[in-house]
Coordinates of N, CA, C and O in Angstrom, one line a residue:
X1 N -60.6 14.7 -79.2 CA -61.0 15.0 -80.6 C -59.8 14.8 -81.5 O -58.7 15.4 -81.3
X2 N -60.0 14.1 -82.5 CA -58.9 13.9 -83.6 C -59.2 15.1 -84.5 O -60.2 15.2 -85.2
X3 N -58.2 16.0 -84.5 CA -58.4 17.3 -85.3 C -58.5 17.2 -86.8 O -59.1 18.0 -87.4
X4 N -58.3 16.0 -87.3 CA -58.4 15.8 -88.8 C -59.7 15.0 -89.1 O -59.9 14.9 -90.3
X5 N -60.4 14.4 -88.2 CA -61.6 13.6 -88.6 C -62.8 14.0 -87.8 O -63.9 13.7 -88.2
X6 N -62.6 14.7 -86.6 CA -63.8 15.0 -85.8 C -63.9 16.5 -85.7 O -62.9 17.2 -85.4
X7 N -65.1 17.0 -85.9 CA -65.3 18.5 -85.9 C -66.4 18.8 -84.9 O -67.3 18.0 -84.6
X8 N -66.4 20.0 -84.4 CA -67.3 20.5 -83.5 C -68.7 20.9 -84.1 O -68.7 21.1 -85.3
X9 N -69.7 21.1 -83.3 CA -71.0 21.6 -83.8 C -70.7 22.9 -84.5 O -69.9 23.8 -84.1
X10 N -71.6 23.2 -85.5 CA -71.5 24.5 -86.2 C -70.7 24.5 -87.4 O -70.5 25.6 -88.1
X11 N -70.1 23.3 -87.8 CA -69.2 23.3 -89.0 C -69.9 23.8 -90.3 O -69.4 24.5 -91.0
X12 N -71.1 23.3 -90.5 CA -71.9 23.6 -91.7 C -72.2 25.1 -91.8 O -72.0 25.8 -92.8
X13 N -72.6 25.7 -90.6 CA -72.8 27.2 -90.6 C -71.6 27.9 -90.8 O -71.6 29.0 -91.5
X14 N -70.4 27.5 -90.2 CA -69.2 28.2 -90.4 C -68.8 28.2 -91.9 O -68.4 29.2 -92.4
X15 N -69.0 27.0 -92.6 CA -68.7 26.9 -94.0 C -69.6 27.9 -94.8 O -69.1 28.5 -95.8
X16 N -70.9 27.9 -94.4 CA -71.8 28.8 -95.1 C -71.4 30.3 -95.0 O -71.4 31.1 -96.0
X17 N -70.9 30.6 -93.8 CA -70.4 32.0 -93.6 C -69.2 32.3 -94.4 O -69.0 33.4 -94.9
X18 N -68.3 31.3 -94.5 CA -67.0 31.5 -95.4 C -67.5 31.7 -96.8 O -66.8 32.4 -97.6
X19 N -68.5 31.0 -97.3 CA -68.9 31.1 -98.7 C -69.4 32.5 -98.9 O -69.1 33.2 -99.9
X20 N -70.1 33.1 -97.9 CA -70.6 34.5 -98.0 C -69.4 35.4 -97.9 O -69.4 36.4 -98.7
X21 N -68.4 35.2 -97.2 CA -67.2 36.0 -97.1 C -66.5 36.0 -98.5 O -66.1 37.1 -98.9
X22 N -66.4 34.9 -99.1 CA -65.8 34.9 -100.5 C -66.6 35.8 -101.4 O -66.0 36.5 -102.2
X23 N -67.9 35.7 -101.4 CA -68.7 36.6 -102.2 C -68.5 38.1 -101.9 O -68.3 38.9 -102.8
X24 N -68.4 38.4 -100.6 CA -68.2 39.8 -100.2 C -66.8 40.3 -100.6 O -66.6 41.5 -100.8
X25 N -65.9 39.4 -100.8 CA -64.5 39.7 -101.3 C -64.5 39.9 -102.7 O -63.4 40.4 -103.3
X26 N -65.6 39.6 -103.5 CA -65.6 39.8 -104.9 C -65.3 38.5 -105.6 O -65.1 38.6 -106.9
X27 N -65.2 37.4 -105.0 CA -65.0 36.1 -105.6 C -66.3 35.4 -106.0 O -67.4 35.8 -105.4
X28 N -66.2 34.4 -106.8 CA -67.3 33.5 -107.1 C -67.1 32.2 -106.4 O -66.2 31.4 -106.8
X29 N -67.8 32.0 -105.3 CA -67.6 30.8 -104.5 C -68.0 29.5 -105.2 O -67.7 28.4 -104.7
X30 N -68.7 29.6 -106.4 CA -69.0 28.4 -107.1 C -68.0 28.0 -108.2 O -68.2 27.0 -108.8
X31 N -67.0 28.9 -108.4 CA -66.0 28.4 -109.4 C -65.2 27.3 -108.9 O -65.1 27.1 -107.7
X32 N -64.7 26.5 -109.8 CA -64.1 25.2 -109.5 C -63.0 25.3 -108.4 O -63.0 24.5 -107.5
X33 N -62.2 26.2 -108.4 CA -61.1 26.3 -107.5 C -61.5 26.7 -106.1 O -60.9 26.4 -105.1
X34 N -62.7 27.3 -106.0 CA -63.3 27.8 -104.7 C -64.4 27.0 -104.1 O -64.8 27.2 -103.0
X35 N -64.9 26.0 -105.0 CA -66.1 25.3 -104.6 C -66.0 24.6 -103.2 O -67.0 24.7 -102.4
X36 N -64.9 24.0 -102.9 CA -64.8 23.3 -101.6 C -64.1 24.1 -100.5 O -63.9 23.7 -99.4
X37 N -63.7 25.3 -100.9 CA -62.9 26.2 -100.0 C -63.6 26.5 -98.7 O -63.1 26.5 -97.6
X38 N -64.9 26.9 -98.7 CA -65.6 27.2 -97.5 C -65.6 26.1 -96.5 O -65.3 26.4 -95.3
X39 N -65.8 24.9 -96.9 CA -65.8 23.8 -95.9 C -64.3 23.5 -95.5 O -64.1 23.2 -94.3
X40 N -63.3 23.6 -96.4 CA -61.9 23.5 -96.0 C -61.5 24.4 -94.9 O -60.9 24.1 -93.9
X41 N -61.9 25.7 -95.1 CA -61.6 26.8 -94.2 C -62.3 26.5 -92.9 O -61.7 26.7 -91.8
X42 N -63.5 26.2 -92.9 CA -64.3 25.9 -91.7 C -63.7 24.8 -90.9 O -63.4 24.9 -89.7
X43 N -63.2 23.7 -91.5 CA -62.5 22.6 -90.9 C -61.2 23.1 -90.3 O -60.8 22.8 -89.2
X44 N -60.5 23.8 -91.1 CA -59.2 24.3 -90.6 C -59.4 25.2 -89.4 O -58.6 25.1 -88.4
X45 N -60.3 26.1 -89.4 CA -60.6 27.0 -88.3 C -60.9 26.1 -87.0 O -60.5 26.5 -85.9
X46 N -61.7 25.1 -87.1 CA -62.0 24.3 -86.0 C -60.8 23.6 -85.5 O -60.5 23.4 -84.3
X47 N -59.8 23.2 -86.4 CA -58.6 22.6 -85.9 C -57.7 23.6 -85.2 O -57.1 23.3 -84.1
X48 N -57.6 24.8 -85.8 CA -56.8 25.8 -85.3 C -57.2 26.4 -84.0 O -56.5 27.0 -83.2
X49 N -58.5 26.1 -83.6 CA -59.1 26.6 -82.4 C -59.6 25.5 -81.5 O -60.4 25.7 -80.6
X50 N -59.0 24.3 -81.6 CA -59.4 23.2 -80.8 C -59.1 23.3 -79.3 O -59.6 22.5 -78.5
X51 N -58.2 24.2 -79.0 CA -57.9 24.4 -77.6 C -59.1 24.8 -76.7 O -59.0 24.6 -75.5
X52 N -60.1 25.3 -77.3 CA -61.3 25.7 -76.5 C -61.9 24.5 -75.8 O -62.6 24.6 -74.8
X53 N -61.8 23.3 -76.4 CA -62.5 22.1 -75.9 C -61.5 21.3 -75.1 O -61.9 20.1 -74.8
X54 N -60.4 21.7 -74.7 CA -59.4 21.0 -74.0 C -59.1 21.6 -72.6 O -59.1 22.8 -72.5
X55 N -58.8 20.7 -71.6 CA -58.6 21.2 -70.3 C -57.1 20.9 -70.0 O -56.6 19.8 -69.8
X56 N -56.4 22.1 -69.9 CA -54.9 22.0 -69.8 C -54.5 21.5 -68.3 O -53.6 20.8 -68.2
X57 N -55.3 21.8 -67.3 CA -55.1 21.3 -66.0 C -55.1 19.8 -65.9 O -54.4 19.2 -65.3
X58 N -56.2 19.3 -66.6 CA -56.4 17.8 -66.7 C -55.1 17.1 -67.4 O -54.7 16.0 -66.9
X59 N -54.7 17.7 -68.4 CA -53.5 17.2 -69.1 C -52.3 17.0 -68.1 O -51.6 16.0 -68.1
X60 N -52.0 18.0 -67.3 CA -51.0 17.9 -66.3 C -51.2 17.0 -65.2 O -50.3 16.2 -64.8
X61 N -52.4 16.9 -64.7 CA -52.7 15.9 -63.6 C -52.8 14.5 -64.0 O -52.6 13.6 -63.3
X62 N -53.1 14.3 -65.4 CA -53.1 12.9 -65.8 C -51.7 12.2 -65.8 O -51.6 11.0 -65.9
X63 N -50.6 13.0 -65.7 CA -49.3 12.5 -65.6 C -48.5 13.1 -64.4 O -47.5 13.7 -64.6
X64 N -49.1 13.2 -63.3 CA -48.5 13.8 -62.1 C -47.9 12.7 -61.3 O -48.5 11.7 -60.9
X65 N -46.6 12.9 -60.9 CA -45.9 11.9 -60.2 C -45.2 12.5 -59.0 O -44.6 13.6 -59.0
X66 N -45.3 11.8 -57.8 CA -44.5 12.3 -56.7 C -43.0 12.1 -56.8 O -42.7 11.0 -57.3
X67 N -42.3 13.1 -56.7 CA -40.8 13.0 -56.9 C -40.1 14.0 -56.0 O -40.5 15.2 -55.9
X68 N -39.0 13.7 -55.5 CA -38.3 14.5 -54.5 C -37.2 15.4 -55.3 O -36.3 15.9 -54.7
X69 N -37.4 15.7 -56.5 CA -36.5 16.6 -57.3 C -36.9 18.0 -57.1 O -38.1 18.4 -57.2
X70 N -36.0 18.9 -56.8 CA -36.3 20.3 -56.5 C -35.4 21.3 -57.2 O -35.1 22.3 -56.8
X71 N -34.8 20.8 -58.4 CA -34.1 21.7 -59.2 C -34.9 22.1 -60.4 O -35.9 21.6 -60.7
X72 N -34.4 23.0 -61.2 CA -35.1 23.5 -62.4 C -35.3 22.4 -63.4 O -34.4 21.7 -63.8
X73 N -36.6 22.3 -63.9 CA -36.9 21.5 -65.1 C -37.3 22.4 -66.2 O -38.2 23.3 -66.1
X74 N -36.6 22.3 -67.3 CA -36.8 23.1 -68.4 C -37.2 22.3 -69.7 O -36.7 21.3 -70.0
X75 N -38.3 22.8 -70.3 CA -38.7 22.3 -71.6 C -38.6 23.5 -72.5 O -39.3 24.4 -72.4
X76 N -37.6 23.5 -73.4 CA -37.4 24.6 -74.3 C -37.7 24.3 -75.8 O -37.8 23.2 -76.2
X77 N -37.8 25.3 -76.6 CA -38.0 25.3 -78.0 C -39.2 24.5 -78.3 O -39.2 23.7 -79.3
X78 N -40.3 24.8 -77.6 CA -41.6 24.1 -77.9 C -42.2 25.0 -79.1 O -42.6 26.1 -78.9
X79 N -42.3 24.4 -80.3 CA -42.9 25.1 -81.4 C -44.4 25.3 -81.2 O -45.0 24.4 -80.6
X80 N -44.9 26.5 -81.6 CA -46.3 26.7 -81.5 C -46.7 27.6 -82.7 O -46.0 28.3 -83.3
X81 N -48.0 27.5 -83.0 CA -48.7 28.3 -84.0 C -50.0 28.7 -83.4 O -50.7 27.9 -82.7
X82 N -50.4 30.0 -83.5 CA -51.7 30.5 -82.9 C -52.2 31.5 -83.9 O -51.6 31.8 -84.9
X83 N -53.4 31.9 -83.6 CA -54.1 32.9 -84.4 C -54.3 34.2 -83.6 O -54.9 34.1 -82.4
X84 N -53.8 35.3 -84.0 CA -54.0 36.6 -83.4 C -55.5 36.9 -83.4 O -56.1 36.9 -84.4
X85 N -56.0 37.3 -82.2 CA -57.4 37.5 -82.1 C -57.8 38.9 -82.8 O -59.0 39.1 -83.0
X86 N -56.9 39.7 -83.0 CA -57.2 41.1 -83.6 C -57.4 41.0 -85.1 O -58.3 41.7 -85.7
X87 N -56.6 40.1 -85.8 CA -56.7 40.0 -87.3 C -56.9 38.6 -87.8 O -57.1 38.4 -89.0
X88 N -56.9 37.7 -86.9 CA -57.1 36.2 -87.1 C -56.0 35.7 -88.2 O -56.2 34.9 -89.0
X89 N -54.8 36.3 -88.0 CA -53.7 35.9 -88.8 C -52.7 35.2 -87.8 O -52.7 35.4 -86.7
X90 N -51.9 34.3 -88.4 CA -51.1 33.4 -87.5 C -50.0 34.2 -86.9 O -49.4 35.2 -87.4
X91 N -49.6 33.8 -85.6 CA -48.3 34.1 -85.1 C -47.7 32.8 -84.6 O -48.5 31.9 -84.3
X92 N -46.4 32.7 -84.6 CA -45.7 31.5 -84.4 C -44.4 31.7 -83.8 O -43.8 32.7 -84.0
X93 N -43.9 30.6 -83.2 CA -42.5 30.7 -82.6 C -42.2 29.6 -81.7 O -42.6 28.4 -82.0
X94 N -41.5 30.0 -80.6 CA -41.1 29.0 -79.6 C -41.5 29.5 -78.2 O -41.5 30.6 -77.9
X95 N -41.8 28.4 -77.4 CA -42.1 28.7 -76.0 C -41.0 27.9 -75.2 O -40.7 26.8 -75.5
X96 N -40.6 28.5 -74.1 CA -39.6 27.9 -73.2 C -40.3 28.0 -71.8 O -40.7 29.0 -71.4
X97 N -40.3 26.8 -71.2 CA -41.0 26.7 -69.8 C -40.0 26.1 -68.8 O -39.3 25.2 -69.2
X98 N -40.0 26.7 -67.7 CA -39.2 26.1 -66.5 C -40.1 26.1 -65.3 O -40.9 27.0 -65.1
X99 N -39.9 25.0 -64.6 CA -40.6 25.0 -63.2 C -39.6 24.3 -62.2 O -38.8 23.5 -62.6
X100 N -39.8 24.7 -61.0 CA -39.0 24.0 -59.9 C -40.0 23.2 -59.1 O -40.9 23.8 -58.4
X101 N -39.9 21.9 -59.2 CA -40.9 21.1 -58.5 C -40.9 21.3 -57.0 O -39.9 21.7 -56.4
X102 N -42.1 21.0 -56.4 CA -42.3 21.0 -55.0 C -42.9 19.7 -54.5 O -44.1 19.7 -54.0
X103 N -42.3 18.6 -54.8 CA -42.9 17.3 -54.4 C -43.5 16.6 -55.6 O -43.7 15.3 -55.5
X104 N -43.9 17.2 -56.7 CA -44.5 16.6 -57.8 C -43.9 17.1 -59.1 O -43.6 18.3 -59.2
X105 N -43.8 16.2 -60.0 CA -43.4 16.5 -61.4 C -44.5 16.1 -62.3 O -45.4 15.3 -61.9
X106 N -44.5 16.5 -63.6 CA -45.4 16.0 -64.6 C -44.6 15.5 -65.8 O -43.4 15.8 -65.9
X107 N -45.3 14.6 -66.6 CA -44.6 14.2 -67.8 C -44.2 15.3 -68.7 O -44.9 16.3 -68.9
X108 N -43.0 15.2 -69.3 CA -42.4 16.3 -70.0 C -43.3 16.8 -71.2 O -43.4 17.9 -71.5
X109 N -43.9 15.8 -71.8 CA -44.7 16.0 -73.0 C -45.9 16.8 -72.7 O -46.5 17.5 -73.5
X110 N -46.3 16.7 -71.4 CA -47.5 17.4 -70.9 C -47.3 18.9 -70.9 O -48.3 19.7 -71.2
X111 N -46.1 19.4 -70.7 CA -45.8 20.8 -70.8 C -46.0 21.3 -72.2 O -46.7 22.3 -72.4
X112 N -45.6 20.6 -73.2 CA -45.8 21.0 -74.6 C -47.3 20.9 -74.9 O -47.8 21.7 -75.7
X113 N -48.0 19.9 -74.3 CA -49.5 19.9 -74.6 C -50.2 21.1 -74.0 O -51.2 21.6 -74.6
X114 N -49.8 21.6 -72.9 CA -50.3 22.8 -72.4 C -50.1 24.0 -73.3 O -51.0 24.7 -73.6
X115 N -48.9 24.1 -73.9 CA -48.7 25.1 -74.8 C -49.6 25.0 -76.0 O -50.3 25.9 -76.5
X116 N -49.8 23.7 -76.5 CA -50.7 23.5 -77.7 C -52.2 23.9 -77.4 O -52.8 24.5 -78.2
X117 N -52.6 23.6 -76.2 CA -54.0 23.9 -75.8 C -54.2 25.4 -75.8 O -55.1 25.9 -76.4
X118 N -53.3 26.1 -75.2 CA -53.5 27.6 -75.1 C -53.2 28.3 -76.5 O -53.8 29.4 -76.8
X119 N -52.3 27.7 -77.3 CA -52.1 28.3 -78.6 C -53.2 28.0 -79.6 O -53.3 28.8 -80.6
X120 N -53.9 27.0 -79.4 CA -55.0 26.7 -80.3 C -56.3 27.3 -79.9 O -57.3 26.7 -79.7
X121 N -56.2 28.6 -79.7 CA -57.3 29.5 -79.4 C -57.0 30.8 -80.1 O -55.9 31.1 -80.4
X122 N -58.0 31.7 -80.3 CA -57.7 33.0 -80.6 C -57.0 33.7 -79.5 O -57.4 33.7 -78.4
X123 N -55.8 34.2 -79.8 CA -55.0 34.7 -78.7 C -54.3 36.0 -79.0 O -54.2 36.5 -80.1
X124 N -53.7 36.6 -77.8 CA -52.6 37.5 -77.9 C -51.5 36.9 -77.2 O -51.7 36.1 -76.2
X125 N -50.3 37.2 -77.6 CA -49.1 36.6 -77.1 C -49.0 36.8 -75.6 O -48.6 35.8 -74.8
X126 N -49.3 37.9 -75.1 CA -49.2 38.3 -73.7 C -50.1 37.4 -72.8 O -49.7 36.8 -71.8
X127 N -51.3 37.2 -73.2 CA -52.3 36.4 -72.5 C -51.9 34.9 -72.5 O -52.0 34.2 -71.6
X128 N -51.4 34.5 -73.7 CA -51.0 33.1 -73.9 C -49.9 32.7 -72.9 O -49.9 31.7 -72.2
X129 N -48.9 33.7 -72.8 CA -47.8 33.5 -71.9 C -48.3 33.3 -70.4 O -47.9 32.4 -69.7
X130 N -49.1 34.2 -70.0 CA -49.7 34.2 -68.7 C -50.5 32.9 -68.5 O -50.4 32.3 -67.4
X131 N -51.3 32.5 -69.4 CA -52.2 31.3 -69.2 C -51.3 30.1 -69.0 O -51.6 29.2 -68.2
X132 N -50.3 29.9 -69.8 CA -49.3 28.8 -69.6 C -48.7 28.8 -68.2 O -48.7 27.8 -67.5
X133 N -48.3 29.9 -67.8 CA -47.6 30.0 -66.5 C -48.7 29.7 -65.4 O -48.4 28.9 -64.5
X134 N -49.8 30.3 -65.4 CA -50.8 30.1 -64.4 C -51.3 28.7 -64.3 O -51.5 28.2 -63.2
X135 N -51.4 28.0 -65.5 CA -51.9 26.6 -65.5 C -50.9 25.7 -64.8 O -51.3 24.9 -63.9
X136 N -49.6 25.9 -65.1 CA -48.6 25.1 -64.4 C -48.5 25.5 -62.9 O -48.4 24.5 -62.0
X137 N -48.6 26.7 -62.6 CA -48.5 27.2 -61.2 C -49.6 26.6 -60.4 O -49.4 26.1 -59.3
X138 N -50.9 26.7 -61.0 CA -52.0 26.3 -60.2 C -52.1 24.8 -60.1 O -52.6 24.2 -59.1
X139 N -51.7 24.0 -61.1 CA -51.8 22.6 -61.1 C -50.7 21.9 -60.4 O -51.0 20.9 -59.6
X140 N -49.5 22.3 -60.6 CA -48.3 21.6 -60.0 C -48.0 22.2 -58.6 O -47.2 21.5 -57.9
X141 N -48.3 23.4 -58.4 CA -48.0 24.1 -57.2 C -46.4 24.0 -56.9 O -46.0 23.6 -55.9
X142 N -45.7 24.4 -58.0 CA -44.2 24.3 -57.8 C -43.6 25.4 -57.0 O -44.4 26.4 -56.6
X143 N -42.3 25.4 -56.8 CA -41.7 26.5 -56.1 C -41.5 27.8 -57.0 O -41.3 28.8 -56.5
X144 N -41.7 27.5 -58.3 CA -41.6 28.7 -59.2 C -41.9 28.2 -60.6 O -41.6 27.0 -60.9
X145 N -42.4 29.1 -61.5 CA -42.6 28.8 -62.9 C -42.1 30.1 -63.7 O -42.3 31.2 -63.2
X146 N -41.5 29.8 -64.8 CA -41.2 30.9 -65.8 C -41.5 30.5 -67.2 O -41.2 29.3 -67.5
X147 N -42.1 31.3 -67.9 CA -42.5 31.1 -69.3 C -41.9 32.2 -70.2 O -42.1 33.4 -69.8
X148 N -41.2 31.9 -71.3 CA -40.8 32.9 -72.2 C -41.3 32.5 -73.6 O -41.2 31.3 -74.0
X149 N -41.9 33.4 -74.3 CA -42.5 33.1 -75.7 C -41.8 34.1 -76.6 O -41.8 35.3 -76.4
X150 N -41.3 33.5 -77.7 CA -40.6 34.3 -78.8 C -41.5 34.0 -80.1 O -41.6 32.9 -80.4
X151 N -42.0 35.1 -80.7 CA -42.9 34.8 -81.8 C -42.8 35.9 -82.9 O -42.4 37.0 -82.6
X152 N -43.1 35.4 -84.1 CA -43.3 36.3 -85.2 C -44.7 36.4 -85.5 O -45.5 35.4 -85.4
X153 N -45.2 37.6 -85.9 CA -46.7 37.9 -86.0 C -46.9 38.2 -87.5 O -46.3 39.3 -88.0
X154 N -47.7 37.4 -88.2 CA -48.0 37.7 -89.5 C -48.8 39.0 -89.7 O -48.8 39.7 -90.7
X155 N -49.5 39.5 -88.6 CA -50.3 40.7 -88.7 C -49.3 41.9 -88.8 O -49.7 43.0 -89.3
X156 N -48.1 41.7 -88.4 CA -47.0 42.8 -88.5 C -46.2 42.5 -89.8 O -45.6 43.5 -90.3
X157 N -46.2 41.3 -90.3 CA -45.4 41.0 -91.5 C -46.1 41.2 -92.8 O -45.6 41.7 -93.8
X158 N -47.4 40.9 -92.8 CA -48.2 40.9 -94.1 C -49.0 42.2 -94.2 O -49.4 42.5 -95.4
X159 N -49.2 42.9 -93.2 CA -50.1 44.1 -93.3 C -49.5 45.1 -92.2 O -48.5 44.9 -91.6
X160 N -50.1 46.2 -92.1 CA -49.7 47.2 -91.1 C -48.2 47.7 -91.4 O -47.9 48.1 -92.5
X161 N -47.3 47.5 -90.4 CA -45.9 48.0 -90.6 C -45.1 47.2 -91.5 O -44.0 47.6 -92.0
X162 N -45.5 45.9 -91.8 CA -44.9 45.0 -92.8 C -43.3 44.9 -92.5 O -42.5 45.0 -93.3
X163 N -43.1 44.5 -91.3 CA -41.7 44.2 -90.8 C -41.5 42.8 -90.6 O -42.0 42.1 -89.7
X164 N -40.8 42.1 -91.6 CA -40.6 40.7 -91.7 C -39.7 40.0 -90.6 O -39.9 38.9 -90.3
X165 N -38.8 40.8 -90.1 CA -37.8 40.1 -89.2 C -38.0 40.5 -87.7 O -37.1 40.2 -86.9
X166 N -39.1 41.2 -87.3 CA -39.3 41.5 -85.9 C -39.8 40.3 -85.2 O -40.5 39.5 -85.6
X167 N -39.2 40.2 -83.9 CA -39.6 39.1 -83.0 C -40.1 39.7 -81.8 O -39.5 40.6 -81.2
X168 N -41.3 39.2 -81.3 CA -41.8 39.7 -80.0 C -41.6 38.7 -78.9 O -41.8 37.5 -79.1
X169 N -41.0 39.1 -77.8 CA -40.7 38.3 -76.7 C -41.5 38.7 -75.5 O -41.6 39.9 -75.1
X170 N -42.2 37.7 -74.9 CA -43.0 38.0 -73.6 C -42.5 37.0 -72.6 O -42.0 35.9 -72.9
X171 N -42.6 37.4 -71.3 CA -42.3 36.4 -70.2 C -43.2 36.7 -69.1 O -43.7 37.8 -68.9
X172 N -43.3 35.6 -68.3 CA -44.1 35.7 -67.0 C -43.4 34.7 -66.1 O -42.9 33.7 -66.5
X173 N -43.4 35.1 -64.8 CA -42.7 34.2 -63.8 C -43.3 34.4 -62.4 O -44.0 35.4 -62.2
X174 N -43.1 33.4 -61.6 CA -43.5 33.6 -60.1 C -42.6 32.8 -59.3 O -41.8 32.0 -59.7
X175 N -42.8 32.9 -58.0 CA -42.1 32.1 -57.0 C -40.6 32.3 -57.1 O -40.2 33.5 -57.0
X176 N -39.8 31.2 -57.1 CA -38.4 31.3 -57.1 C -37.9 32.1 -58.2 O -36.7 32.7 -58.1
X177 N -38.6 32.3 -59.3 CA -38.1 33.1 -60.4 C -38.2 34.6 -60.2 O -37.8 35.4 -61.0
X178 N -38.8 35.0 -59.1 CA -38.8 36.4 -58.7 C -37.3 36.9 -58.4 O -37.0 38.0 -58.4
X179 N -36.4 35.9 -58.1 CA -35.0 36.2 -57.9 C -34.3 36.4 -59.2 O -34.4 35.5 -60.1
X180 N -33.7 37.5 -59.4 CA -33.0 37.8 -60.7 C -32.0 36.6 -61.1 O -31.8 36.3 -62.2
X181 N -31.3 36.1 -60.0 CA -30.3 35.1 -60.4 C -30.9 33.8 -60.9 O -30.4 33.2 -61.8
X182 N -32.1 33.4 -60.4 CA -32.8 32.2 -60.9 C -33.3 32.5 -62.4 O -33.2 31.7 -63.3
X183 N -33.9 33.7 -62.6 CA -34.3 34.0 -64.0 C -33.2 34.0 -64.9 O -33.3 33.5 -66.0
X184 N -32.0 34.5 -64.5 CA -30.8 34.6 -65.4 C -30.3 33.2 -65.7 O -30.0 32.9 -66.9
X185 N -30.3 32.3 -64.7 CA -29.9 31.0 -65.0 C -30.9 30.3 -66.1 O -30.3 29.8 -67.0
X186 N -32.2 30.5 -66.0 CA -33.1 30.0 -67.0 C -32.8 30.6 -68.3 O -32.7 29.9 -69.4
X187 N -32.6 31.9 -68.4 CA -32.4 32.6 -69.7 C -31.0 32.1 -70.3 O -31.0 31.9 -71.5
X188 N -30.0 31.9 -69.5 CA -28.8 31.4 -70.0 C -29.0 30.0 -70.6 O -28.4 29.6 -71.6
X189 N -29.7 29.1 -69.9 CA -30.0 27.8 -70.3 C -30.8 27.6 -71.7 O -30.5 26.8 -72.5
X190 N -31.7 28.6 -71.8 CA -32.6 28.4 -73.0 C -31.9 29.0 -74.3 O -32.2 28.7 -75.4
X191 N -30.8 29.9 -74.0 CA -30.1 30.4 -75.2 C -28.8 29.8 -75.5 O -27.9 30.4 -76.1
X192 N -28.6 28.6 -74.9 CA -27.3 27.9 -75.3 C -27.4 27.2 -76.6 O -28.4 26.8 -77.1

């Protein structure tokens, strides 16, 4: 799916619902500045949630290579944007991923694609962290995986407590990363 030209089923109904939402908010959806807004928002929401139609496991297996490397592979500072499922407001930040191969590696860009797939769904940061880790763990069957996500949440910045500079950090790990020394090595490397 090309996110800027191909849209999923239900686009017209989604646009119609956004037109109704504008009315419920007290706006006139027929005024010049808002006339095309319902369809724009419907298209944007389909792009922002395109991860539902993508298979993260397939992305990894499409670039799976037998390799005798058994040291830590890190892809850090992967930018992401997602929508909080509680308020449908954005949260965004960086994902850092490490895995220790067990006979197979994957293309480095595929790790970033896995992040994109899970972030392009209605999410909570904790679940997204777990989903990225589990996908890599189940597909590559490495000696260990660790994922750290650092994010700012617009639902905390624009509403509620209105704290602009708070950052939420989540992590999940398995295998070799159960050892504190291995986790610390990863943390030292991503914060260099």
